[in-house]
């Protein structure tokens, strides 16, 4: 019984790490999709997003999930700022 409880506890404690890794990958995919579908992004913004994406990939390779999430989140936010053509759900 104790072994089962220990295994369940370990699984519960490990799940946030897996979720964070998934968020890193999901955000990288969102960036890829946004860059592929939004061709009207101006060059300075495109460069910023590409640099943040490369930073995120390096962090992911080094196992720094938090840095990957931070970089991808910042890139996605920049794409969605008012005045940028990157915002998919802007209406006007």
Coordinates of N, CA, C and O in Angstrom, one line a residue, residues 23 27-28 31 52 56 66-80:
X23 N 3.7 22.8 -22.8 CA 3.4 24.2 -23.1 C 4.5 24.9 -24.0 O 4.2 25.6 -24.9
X27 N 3.6 26.2 -27.6 CA 3.9 27.6 -28.0 C 4.8 27.7 -29.2 O 4.6 28.6 -30.1
X28 N 5.7 26.8 -29.3 CA 6.6 26.8 -30.5 C 5.8 26.5 -31.7 O 6.0 27.1 -32.8
X31 N 3.8 29.6 -32.7 CA 4.6 30.5 -33.4 C 4.8 30.2 -34.8 O 4.7 31.0 -35.7
X52 N 13.3 35.4 -30.7 CA 12.7 34.8 -29.5 C 12.5 33.3 -29.7 O 12.7 32.5 -28.8
X56 N 14.0 30.3 -27.6 CA 13.2 29.3 -27.0 C 13.6 27.9 -27.3 O 13.7 27.0 -26.5
X66 N 11.3 26.7 -18.4 CA 10.7 28.0 -18.0 C 11.2 29.1 -19.0 O 10.4 29.9 -19.4
X67 N 12.5 29.1 -19.4 CA 13.0 30.0 -20.4 C 12.3 29.9 -21.7 O 12.0 30.9 -22.4
X68 N 12.1 28.6 -22.1 CA 11.4 28.4 -23.4 C 10.0 29.0 -23.4 O 9.6 29.7 -24.3
X69 N 9.3 28.7 -22.3 CA 7.9 29.2 -22.2 C 7.9 30.8 -22.2 O 7.1 31.4 -22.8
X70 N 8.8 31.4 -21.4 CA 8.9 32.8 -21.3 C 9.2 33.4 -22.7 O 8.5 34.4 -23.1
X71 N 10.1 32.9 -23.5 CA 10.4 33.4 -24.8 C 9.3 33.2 -25.8 O 8.9 34.2 -26.5
X72 N 8.6 32.1 -25.8 CA 7.5 31.8 -26.7 C 6.3 32.7 -26.4 O 5.7 33.2 -27.2
X73 N 6.1 32.8 -25.1 CA 4.9 33.7 -24.6 C 5.2 35.1 -25.1 O 4.2 35.8 -25.6
X74 N 6.4 35.6 -24.9 CA 6.7 37.0 -25.3 C 6.5 37.2 -26.8 O 5.9 38.2 -27.2
X75 N 7.0 36.2 -27.5 CA 6.9 36.3 -29.0 C 5.4 36.3 -29.4 O 5.0 37.1 -30.3
X76 N 4.6 35.4 -28.8 CA 3.2 35.4 -29.1 C 2.5 36.7 -28.7 O 1.6 37.1 -29.5
X77 N 2.8 37.2 -27.6 CA 2.3 38.5 -27.2 C 2.6 39.6 -28.2 O 1.8 40.4 -28.5
X78 N 3.8 39.6 -28.6 CA 4.2 40.7 -29.6 C 3.4 40.5 -30.9 O 3.1 41.5 -31.5
X79 N 3.2 39.3 -31.3 CA 2.4 39.1 -32.5 C 0.9 39.5 -32.4 O 0.3 39.9 -33.3
X80 N 0.4 39.5 -31.1 CA -1.0 39.8 -30.9 C -1.2 41.3 -30.4 O -2.3 41.7 -30.2

